[in-house]
Coordinates of C-alpha atoms in Angstrom, one line a residue:
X1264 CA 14.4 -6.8 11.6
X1265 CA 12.2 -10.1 11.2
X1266 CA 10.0 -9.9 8.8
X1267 CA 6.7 -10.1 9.5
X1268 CA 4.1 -13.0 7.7
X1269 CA 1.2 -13.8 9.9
X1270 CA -2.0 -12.8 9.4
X1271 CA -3.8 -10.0 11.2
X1272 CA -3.9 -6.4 11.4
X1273 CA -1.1 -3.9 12.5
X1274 CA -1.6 -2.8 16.3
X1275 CA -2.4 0.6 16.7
X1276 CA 0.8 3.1 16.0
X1277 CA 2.0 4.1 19.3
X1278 CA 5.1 6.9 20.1
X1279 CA 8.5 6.1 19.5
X1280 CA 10.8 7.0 22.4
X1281 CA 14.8 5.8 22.9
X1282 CA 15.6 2.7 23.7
X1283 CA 18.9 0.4 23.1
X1284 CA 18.6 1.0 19.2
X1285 CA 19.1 3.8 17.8
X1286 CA 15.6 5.2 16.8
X1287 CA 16.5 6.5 13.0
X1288 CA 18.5 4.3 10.5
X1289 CA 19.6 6.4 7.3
X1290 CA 20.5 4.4 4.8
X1291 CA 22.6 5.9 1.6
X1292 CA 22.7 3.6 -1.0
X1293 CA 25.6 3.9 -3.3
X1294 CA 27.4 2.6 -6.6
X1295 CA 30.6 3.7 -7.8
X1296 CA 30.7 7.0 -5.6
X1297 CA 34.4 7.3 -4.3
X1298 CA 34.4 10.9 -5.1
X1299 CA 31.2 12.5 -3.3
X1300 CA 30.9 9.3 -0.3
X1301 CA 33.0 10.9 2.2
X1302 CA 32.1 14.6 1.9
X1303 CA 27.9 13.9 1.5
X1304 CA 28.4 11.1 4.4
X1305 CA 30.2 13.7 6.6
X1306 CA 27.9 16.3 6.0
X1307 CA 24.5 14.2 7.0
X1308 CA 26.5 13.4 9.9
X1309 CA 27.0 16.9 10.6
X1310 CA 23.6 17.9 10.1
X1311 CA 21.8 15.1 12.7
X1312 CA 24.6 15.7 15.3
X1313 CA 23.5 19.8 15.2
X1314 CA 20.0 19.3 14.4
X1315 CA 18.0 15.8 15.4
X1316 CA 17.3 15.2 18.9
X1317 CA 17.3 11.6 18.8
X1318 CA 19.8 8.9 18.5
X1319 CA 20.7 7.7 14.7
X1320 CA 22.9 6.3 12.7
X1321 CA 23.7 6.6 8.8
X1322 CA 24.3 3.0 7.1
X1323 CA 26.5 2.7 4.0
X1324 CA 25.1 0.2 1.8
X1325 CA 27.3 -0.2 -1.1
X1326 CA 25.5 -1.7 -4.4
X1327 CA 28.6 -3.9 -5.7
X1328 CA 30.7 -1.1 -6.4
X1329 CA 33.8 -1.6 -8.6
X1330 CA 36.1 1.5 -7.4
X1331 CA 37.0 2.0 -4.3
X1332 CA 33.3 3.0 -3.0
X1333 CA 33.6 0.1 -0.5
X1334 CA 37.2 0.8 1.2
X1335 CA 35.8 4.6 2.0
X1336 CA 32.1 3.1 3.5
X1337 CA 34.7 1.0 5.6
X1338 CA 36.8 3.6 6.7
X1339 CA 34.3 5.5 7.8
X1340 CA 32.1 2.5 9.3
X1341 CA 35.8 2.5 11.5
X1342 CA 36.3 6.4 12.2
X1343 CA 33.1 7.6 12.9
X1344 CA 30.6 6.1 15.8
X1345 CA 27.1 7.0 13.8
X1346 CA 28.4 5.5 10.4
X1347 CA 28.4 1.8 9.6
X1348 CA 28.9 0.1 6.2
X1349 CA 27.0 -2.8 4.6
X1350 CA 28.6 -4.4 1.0
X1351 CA 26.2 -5.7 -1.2
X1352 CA 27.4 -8.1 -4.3
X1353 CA 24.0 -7.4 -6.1
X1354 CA 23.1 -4.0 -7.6
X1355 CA 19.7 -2.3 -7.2
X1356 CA 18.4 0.3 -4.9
X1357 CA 15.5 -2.0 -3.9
X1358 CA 17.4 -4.8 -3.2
X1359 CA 20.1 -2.1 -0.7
X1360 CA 17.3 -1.2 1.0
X1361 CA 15.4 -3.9 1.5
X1362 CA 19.0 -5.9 2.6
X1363 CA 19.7 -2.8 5.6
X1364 CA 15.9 -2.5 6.3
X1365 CA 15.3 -6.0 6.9
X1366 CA 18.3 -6.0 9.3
X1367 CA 18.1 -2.5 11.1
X1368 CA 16.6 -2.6 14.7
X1369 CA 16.0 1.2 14.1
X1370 CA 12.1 1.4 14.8
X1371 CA 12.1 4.4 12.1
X1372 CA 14.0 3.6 8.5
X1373 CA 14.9 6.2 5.9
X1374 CA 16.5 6.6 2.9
X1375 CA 18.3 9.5 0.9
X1376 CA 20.3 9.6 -2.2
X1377 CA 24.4 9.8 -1.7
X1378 CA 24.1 13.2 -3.7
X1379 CA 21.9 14.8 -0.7
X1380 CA 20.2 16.7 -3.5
X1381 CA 17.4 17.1 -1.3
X1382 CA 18.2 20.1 1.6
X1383 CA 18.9 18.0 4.6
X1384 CA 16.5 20.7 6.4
X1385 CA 13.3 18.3 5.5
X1386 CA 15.1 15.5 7.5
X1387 CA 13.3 16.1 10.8
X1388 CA 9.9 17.3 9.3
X1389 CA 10.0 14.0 7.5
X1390 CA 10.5 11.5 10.0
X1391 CA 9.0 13.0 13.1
X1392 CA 5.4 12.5 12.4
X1393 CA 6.7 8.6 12.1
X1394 CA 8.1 9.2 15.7
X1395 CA 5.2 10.8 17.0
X1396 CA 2.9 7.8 15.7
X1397 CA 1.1 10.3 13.6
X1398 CA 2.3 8.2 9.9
X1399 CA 3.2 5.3 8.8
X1400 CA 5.4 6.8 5.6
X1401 CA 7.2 9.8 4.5
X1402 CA 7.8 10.8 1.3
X1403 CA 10.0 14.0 0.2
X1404 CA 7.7 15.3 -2.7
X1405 CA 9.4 17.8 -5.3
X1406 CA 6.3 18.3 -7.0
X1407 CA 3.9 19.4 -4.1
X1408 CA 2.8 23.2 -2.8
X1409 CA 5.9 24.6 -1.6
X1410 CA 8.5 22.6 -2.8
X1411 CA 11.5 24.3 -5.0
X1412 CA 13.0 22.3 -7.3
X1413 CA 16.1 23.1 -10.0
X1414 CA 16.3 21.0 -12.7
X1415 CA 16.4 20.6 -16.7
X1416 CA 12.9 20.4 -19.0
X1417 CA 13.7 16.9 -19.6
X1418 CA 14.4 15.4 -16.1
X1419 CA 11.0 17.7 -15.2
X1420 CA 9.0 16.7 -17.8
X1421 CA 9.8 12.6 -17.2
X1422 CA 9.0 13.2 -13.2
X1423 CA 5.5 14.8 -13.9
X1424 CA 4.6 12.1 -16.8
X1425 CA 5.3 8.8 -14.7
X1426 CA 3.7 10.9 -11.8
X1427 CA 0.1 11.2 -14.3
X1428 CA 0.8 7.7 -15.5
X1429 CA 0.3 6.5 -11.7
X1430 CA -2.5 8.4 -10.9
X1431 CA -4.7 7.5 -14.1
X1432 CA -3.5 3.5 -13.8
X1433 CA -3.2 3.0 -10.2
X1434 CA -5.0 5.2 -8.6
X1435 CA -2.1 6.9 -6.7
X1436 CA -2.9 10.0 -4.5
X1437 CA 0.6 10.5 -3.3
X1438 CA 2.4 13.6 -5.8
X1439 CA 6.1 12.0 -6.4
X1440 CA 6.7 8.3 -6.5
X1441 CA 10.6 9.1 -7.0
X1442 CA 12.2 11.5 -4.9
X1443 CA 15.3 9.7 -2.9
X1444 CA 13.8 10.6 0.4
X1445 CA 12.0 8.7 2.5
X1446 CA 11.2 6.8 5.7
X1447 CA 9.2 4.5 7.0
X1448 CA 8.1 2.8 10.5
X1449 CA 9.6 -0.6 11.0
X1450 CA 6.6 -2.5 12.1
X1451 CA 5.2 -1.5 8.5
X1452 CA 8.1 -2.5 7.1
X1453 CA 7.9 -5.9 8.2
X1454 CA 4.6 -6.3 6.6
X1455 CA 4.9 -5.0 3.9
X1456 CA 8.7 -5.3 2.1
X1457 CA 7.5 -9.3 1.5
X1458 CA 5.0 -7.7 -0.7
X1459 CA 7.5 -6.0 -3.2
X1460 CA 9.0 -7.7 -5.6
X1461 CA 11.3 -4.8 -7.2
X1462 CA 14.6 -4.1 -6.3
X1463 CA 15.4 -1.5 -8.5
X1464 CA 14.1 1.7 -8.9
X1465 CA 10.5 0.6 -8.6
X1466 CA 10.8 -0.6 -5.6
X1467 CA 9.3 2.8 -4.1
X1468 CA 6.5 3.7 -6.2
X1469 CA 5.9 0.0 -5.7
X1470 CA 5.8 0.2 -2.0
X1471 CA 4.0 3.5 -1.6
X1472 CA 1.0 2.1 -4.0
X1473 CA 1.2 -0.8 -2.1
X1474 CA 0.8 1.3 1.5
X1475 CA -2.0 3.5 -0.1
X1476 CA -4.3 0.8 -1.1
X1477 CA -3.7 -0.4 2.1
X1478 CA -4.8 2.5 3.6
X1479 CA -1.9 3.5 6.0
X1480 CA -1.1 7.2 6.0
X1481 CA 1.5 8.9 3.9
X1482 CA 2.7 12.0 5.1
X1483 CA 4.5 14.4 2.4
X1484 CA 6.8 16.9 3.0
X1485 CA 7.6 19.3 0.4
X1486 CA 11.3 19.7 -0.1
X1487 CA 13.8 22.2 -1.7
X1488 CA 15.8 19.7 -4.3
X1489 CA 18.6 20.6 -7.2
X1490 CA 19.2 18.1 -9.7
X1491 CA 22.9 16.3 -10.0
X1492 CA 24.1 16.6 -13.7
X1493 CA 26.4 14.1 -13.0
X1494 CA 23.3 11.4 -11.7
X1495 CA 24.4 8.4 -13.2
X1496 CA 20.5 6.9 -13.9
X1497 CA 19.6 6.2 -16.7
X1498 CA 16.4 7.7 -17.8
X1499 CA 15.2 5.6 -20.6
X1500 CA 15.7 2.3 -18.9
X1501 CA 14.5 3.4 -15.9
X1502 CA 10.9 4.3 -17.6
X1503 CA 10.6 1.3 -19.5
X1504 CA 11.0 -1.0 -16.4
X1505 CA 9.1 1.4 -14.6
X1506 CA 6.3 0.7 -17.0
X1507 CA 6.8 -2.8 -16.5
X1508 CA 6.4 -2.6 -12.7
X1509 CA 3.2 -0.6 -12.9
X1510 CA 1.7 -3.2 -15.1
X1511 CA 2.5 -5.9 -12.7
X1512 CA 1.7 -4.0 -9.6
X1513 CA -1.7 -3.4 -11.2
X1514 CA -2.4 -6.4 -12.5
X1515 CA -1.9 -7.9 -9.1
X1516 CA -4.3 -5.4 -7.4
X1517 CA -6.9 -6.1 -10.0
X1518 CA -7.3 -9.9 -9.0
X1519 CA -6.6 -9.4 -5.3
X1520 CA -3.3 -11.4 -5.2
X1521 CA -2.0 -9.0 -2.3
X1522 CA -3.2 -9.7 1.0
X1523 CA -3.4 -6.2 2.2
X1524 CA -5.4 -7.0 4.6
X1525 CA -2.5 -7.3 6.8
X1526 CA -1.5 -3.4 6.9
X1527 CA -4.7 -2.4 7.9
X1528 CA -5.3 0.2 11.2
X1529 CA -7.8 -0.1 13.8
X1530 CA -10.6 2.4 13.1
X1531 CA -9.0 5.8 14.3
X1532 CA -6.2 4.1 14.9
X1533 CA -6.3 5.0 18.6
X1534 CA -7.3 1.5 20.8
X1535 CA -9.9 3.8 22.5
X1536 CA -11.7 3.4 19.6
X1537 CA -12.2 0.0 19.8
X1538 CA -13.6 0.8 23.1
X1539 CA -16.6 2.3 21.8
X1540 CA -19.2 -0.3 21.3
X1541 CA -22.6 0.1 19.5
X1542 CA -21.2 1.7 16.6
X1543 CA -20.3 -0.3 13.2
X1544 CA -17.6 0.5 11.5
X1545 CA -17.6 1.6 7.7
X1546 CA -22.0 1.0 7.8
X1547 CA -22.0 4.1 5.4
X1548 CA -18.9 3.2 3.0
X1549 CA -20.5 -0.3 2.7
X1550 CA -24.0 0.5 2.1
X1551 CA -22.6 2.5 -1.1
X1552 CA -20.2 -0.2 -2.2
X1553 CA -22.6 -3.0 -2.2
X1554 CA -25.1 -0.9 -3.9
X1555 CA -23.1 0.3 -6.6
X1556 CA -22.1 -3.3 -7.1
X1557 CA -25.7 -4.5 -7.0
X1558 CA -26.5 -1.8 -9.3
X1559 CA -24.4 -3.3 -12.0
X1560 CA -25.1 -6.8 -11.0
X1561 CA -28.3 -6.1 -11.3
X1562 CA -28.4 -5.1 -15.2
X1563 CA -26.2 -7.7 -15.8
X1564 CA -28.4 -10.3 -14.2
X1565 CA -31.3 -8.5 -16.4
X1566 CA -29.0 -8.7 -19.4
X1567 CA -28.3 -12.3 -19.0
X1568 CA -31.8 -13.7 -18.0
X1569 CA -32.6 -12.0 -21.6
X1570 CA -30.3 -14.0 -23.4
X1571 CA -30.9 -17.2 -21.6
X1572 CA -34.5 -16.7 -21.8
X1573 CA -34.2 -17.1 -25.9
X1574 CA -33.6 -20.7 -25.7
X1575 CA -34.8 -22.0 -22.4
X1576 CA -37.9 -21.6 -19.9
X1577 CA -38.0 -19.1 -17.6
X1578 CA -37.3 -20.6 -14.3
X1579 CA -33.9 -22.1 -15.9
X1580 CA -32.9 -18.9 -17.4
X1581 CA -33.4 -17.2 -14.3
X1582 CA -31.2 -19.8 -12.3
X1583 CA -28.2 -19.6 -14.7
X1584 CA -28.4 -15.8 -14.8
X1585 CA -28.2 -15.8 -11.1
X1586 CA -25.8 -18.3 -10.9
X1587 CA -22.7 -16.5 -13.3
X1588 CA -23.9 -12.5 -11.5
X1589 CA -23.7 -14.1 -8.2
X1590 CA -20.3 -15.1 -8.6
X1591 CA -19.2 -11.9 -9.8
X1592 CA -20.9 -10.2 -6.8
X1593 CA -19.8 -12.1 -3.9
X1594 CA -16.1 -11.0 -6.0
X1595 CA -16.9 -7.6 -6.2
X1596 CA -18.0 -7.3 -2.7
X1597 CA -15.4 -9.2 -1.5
X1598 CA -12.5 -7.0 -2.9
X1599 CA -14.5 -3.4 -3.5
X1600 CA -17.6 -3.5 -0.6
X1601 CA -16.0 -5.5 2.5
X1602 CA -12.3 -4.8 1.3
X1603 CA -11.6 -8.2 1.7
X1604 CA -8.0 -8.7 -0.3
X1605 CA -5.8 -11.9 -1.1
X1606 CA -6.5 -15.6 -1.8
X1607 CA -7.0 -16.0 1.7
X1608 CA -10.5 -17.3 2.3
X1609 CA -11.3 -16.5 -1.4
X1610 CA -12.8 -20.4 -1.8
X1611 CA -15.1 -20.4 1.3
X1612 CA -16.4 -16.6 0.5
X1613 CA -17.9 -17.9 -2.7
X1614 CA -19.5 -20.7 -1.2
X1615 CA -21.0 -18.6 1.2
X1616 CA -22.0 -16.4 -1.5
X1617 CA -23.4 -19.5 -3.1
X1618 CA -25.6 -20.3 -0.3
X1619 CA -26.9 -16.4 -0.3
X1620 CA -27.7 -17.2 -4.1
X1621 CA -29.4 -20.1 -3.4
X1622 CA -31.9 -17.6 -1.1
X1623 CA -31.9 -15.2 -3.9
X1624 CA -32.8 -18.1 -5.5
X1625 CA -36.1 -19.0 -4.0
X1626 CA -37.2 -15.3 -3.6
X1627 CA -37.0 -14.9 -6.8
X1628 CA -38.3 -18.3 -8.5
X1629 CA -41.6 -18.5 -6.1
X1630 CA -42.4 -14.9 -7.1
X1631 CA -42.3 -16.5 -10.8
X1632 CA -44.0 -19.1 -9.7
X1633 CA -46.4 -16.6 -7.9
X1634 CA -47.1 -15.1 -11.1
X1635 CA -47.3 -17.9 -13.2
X1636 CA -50.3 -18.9 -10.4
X1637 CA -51.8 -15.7 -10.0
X1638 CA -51.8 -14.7 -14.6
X1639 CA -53.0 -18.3 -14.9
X1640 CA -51.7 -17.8 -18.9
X1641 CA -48.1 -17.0 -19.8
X1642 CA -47.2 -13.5 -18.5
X1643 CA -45.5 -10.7 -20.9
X1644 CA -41.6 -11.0 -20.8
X1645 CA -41.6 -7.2 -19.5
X1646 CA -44.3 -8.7 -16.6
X1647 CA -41.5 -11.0 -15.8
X1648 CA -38.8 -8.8 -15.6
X1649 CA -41.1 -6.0 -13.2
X1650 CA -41.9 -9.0 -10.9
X1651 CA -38.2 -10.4 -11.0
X1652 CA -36.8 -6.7 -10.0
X1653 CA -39.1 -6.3 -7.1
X1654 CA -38.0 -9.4 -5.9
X1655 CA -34.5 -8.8 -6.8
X1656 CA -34.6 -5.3 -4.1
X1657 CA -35.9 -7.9 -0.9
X1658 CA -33.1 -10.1 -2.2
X1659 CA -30.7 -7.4 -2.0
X1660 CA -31.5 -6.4 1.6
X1661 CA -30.9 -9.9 2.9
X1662 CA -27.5 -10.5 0.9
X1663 CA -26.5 -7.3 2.2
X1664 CA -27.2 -8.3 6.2
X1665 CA -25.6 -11.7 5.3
X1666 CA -22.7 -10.5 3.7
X1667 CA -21.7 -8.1 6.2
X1668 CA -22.8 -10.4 9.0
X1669 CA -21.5 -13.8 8.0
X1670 CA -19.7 -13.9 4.7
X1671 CA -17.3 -10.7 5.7
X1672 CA -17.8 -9.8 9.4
X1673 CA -15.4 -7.6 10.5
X1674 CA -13.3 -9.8 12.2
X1675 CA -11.1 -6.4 14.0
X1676 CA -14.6 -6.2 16.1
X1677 CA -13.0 -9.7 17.5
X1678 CA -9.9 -8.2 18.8
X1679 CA -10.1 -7.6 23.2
X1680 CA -11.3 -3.6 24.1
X1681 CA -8.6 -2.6 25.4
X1682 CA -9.1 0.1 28.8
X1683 CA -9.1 3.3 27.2
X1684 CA -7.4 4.6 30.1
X1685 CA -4.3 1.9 29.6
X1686 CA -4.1 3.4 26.1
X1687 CA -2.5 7.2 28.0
X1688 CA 1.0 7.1 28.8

């Protein structure tokens, strides 16, 4: 699989049907597992032969194993048809994955641990809304409605804690970041595996809270799952690099290093929607974005004229208080209003937002200038503030038009209609 750096949005998600591929690639990644390879190998083989009515096949990747893990992946890459074997000299789950993802013509790739503690019975309800074009990932989630899960206090209690420490830092939505079973389309795949940087055992939590923000659609599947006393993770150092990676990950999301903007879906992802014209997308989600935003620009444009306005005149002060919540607006709208992510652009979008300041500008300054003509003496600082929010709201209209017309258009709207009735197969 080539992966995928250009810019631009993901095509709509179409069905998946055969071709020369097959159309799921399992991968089991494994590390010193000479004992359980060959019966949990044979047994997922089993279970897609009788049960999965596409073609597939079930890829080996061995994580530098030091017993003889890689002579059984091999022999059974040779004897059976479905199974091949990949050798990897550096450890890490991420870093299997991403190796046999990357590679894999498969246009749907998945993932399972080699202990198959999750019942293979959630195999097809994971992947086939993939197929169908439905998703874009699949997660097997222990902790959702449904699910039934056997496992000690401690492994239990450690799930659900790093499971609350995502959704209060990052926002996650999804309900378990580490359950070995998943799957994911390969045109998202291509887009977004560059974006990871783990290869551990952050590598999915990174990935799904990567695919959230983006907004593609995760599709959950609870899943019956018994825990393997003889797992060989280690818990502690798992958490504490976990803890790393969520610091990193939402460090990165907080400045807008990611260009996400790359995994986004056409509205309703179905390219009949793009047919429609007269309608603009996202009016409503914008209009309450950019007024939040201005909301708190506002005070802290109040806040600073205040300050400024101790040691300097009033048409200074009101020029450098604009000037430093400008900046911070165009940044806020950029990332929270217009959803505008990465460095891509970031330079001309503030001078844009510059030149909508420098209207603000003169809106606001002849209406003190107005009043410094119409009081004749000077006015009351509370006079000056009334007069400056009035002028503030007309202000706010305009930046709002030329933001969303000029400074962030939604440059999708520039992509050809397609014939809605091209789009049925």
């Amino acid at each position: 699989m080539r992966i995928h750096t250009s810019a631009g949005t993901l095509p709509a998600r179409e069905p998946l049907g055969e071709s020369g591929a097959p159309v799921l690639d399992v991968v089991v990644p494994v590390f010193n597992e000479e004992r359980d390879l060959e019966a949990c190998v044979l047994r997922l083989r089993e279970h897609l032969a009788r049960t999965f009515p596409y073609t597939y096949r079930i890829t080996v990747a061995d994580n530098a194993s030091t017993d003889r893990t890689p002579e059984i992946a091999d022999r059974l890459g040779r004897v059976v048809p479905e199974v091949t074997s990949v050798r990897l000299e550096q450890k890490g789950r991420g870093w299997a994955l991403r190796a046999v993802w990357e590679r894999s013509d498969a246009p749907v790739l998945a993932y399972m641990d080699v202990d198959l503690s999750t019942d293979l019975k959630a195999l097809l309800p994971l992947v086939a809304p993939l197929i169908s074009g439905h998703s874009d990932l699949a997660i097997g989630s222990r902790l959702a409605g449904g699910s039934r899960v056997v496992r000690g206090p401690k492994r239990e209690l450690v799930s659900r804690t790093y499971n609350l420490i995502l959704r209060s830092s990052l926002a996650a939505r999804f309900s378990d970041a580490q359950c070995g079973f998943k799957a994911i389309r390969a045109d998202v795949a291509e887009r977004l595996l560059p974006m990871v940087e783990d290869t551990g055992w952050f590598f999915d939590t990174e990935m799904l809270v990567l695919a959230e923000r983006a907004g593609l659609r995760i599709h959950e599947v609870p899943v019956d799952w018994v825990d393997d006393p003889d797992s060989t993770v280690r818990v502690v150092r798992t958490a504490v690099d976990d803890l790393k990676g969520v610091w990193r990950v939402g460090r990165a999301l907080a400045v807008g290093a990611l260009p996400l903007d790359r995994l986004a879906r056409p509205f309703g992802d179905d390219p009949r929607d793009r047919a429609i014209g007269g309608v603009p997308g996202g009016l409503a989600r914008q209009l309450v974005g950019f007024c939040a935003v201005g909301a708190l620009s506002t005070l802290a444009y109040l806040a600073l004229y205040s300050v400024f306005r101790a040691g300097v005149g009033p048409q200074t002060a009101n020029a450098l208080a604009l000037l430093v919540s400008a900046v911070a607006n165009t940044a806020a709208n950029r990332r929270f209003t217009f959803r505008v992510r990465g460095r891509e652009r970031a330079v001309r979008h503030q001078a844009q937002g510059l030149v909508v300041f420098a209207i603000g500008l003169a809106l606001t300054s002849g209406s003190l200038a107005a009043l410094d003509a119409a009081v004749g003496a000077s006015p009351s600082h509370g006079t000056e503030l009334a007069v400056l929010v009035a002028a503030n709201l007309a202000a706010t209209v305009l930046r709002f038009l030329l933001f969303r017309a000029w400074v962030f258009p939604d440059r999708r709207s520039d992509l050809p209609a397609r014939d809605p009735r091209k789009a049925v197969r």
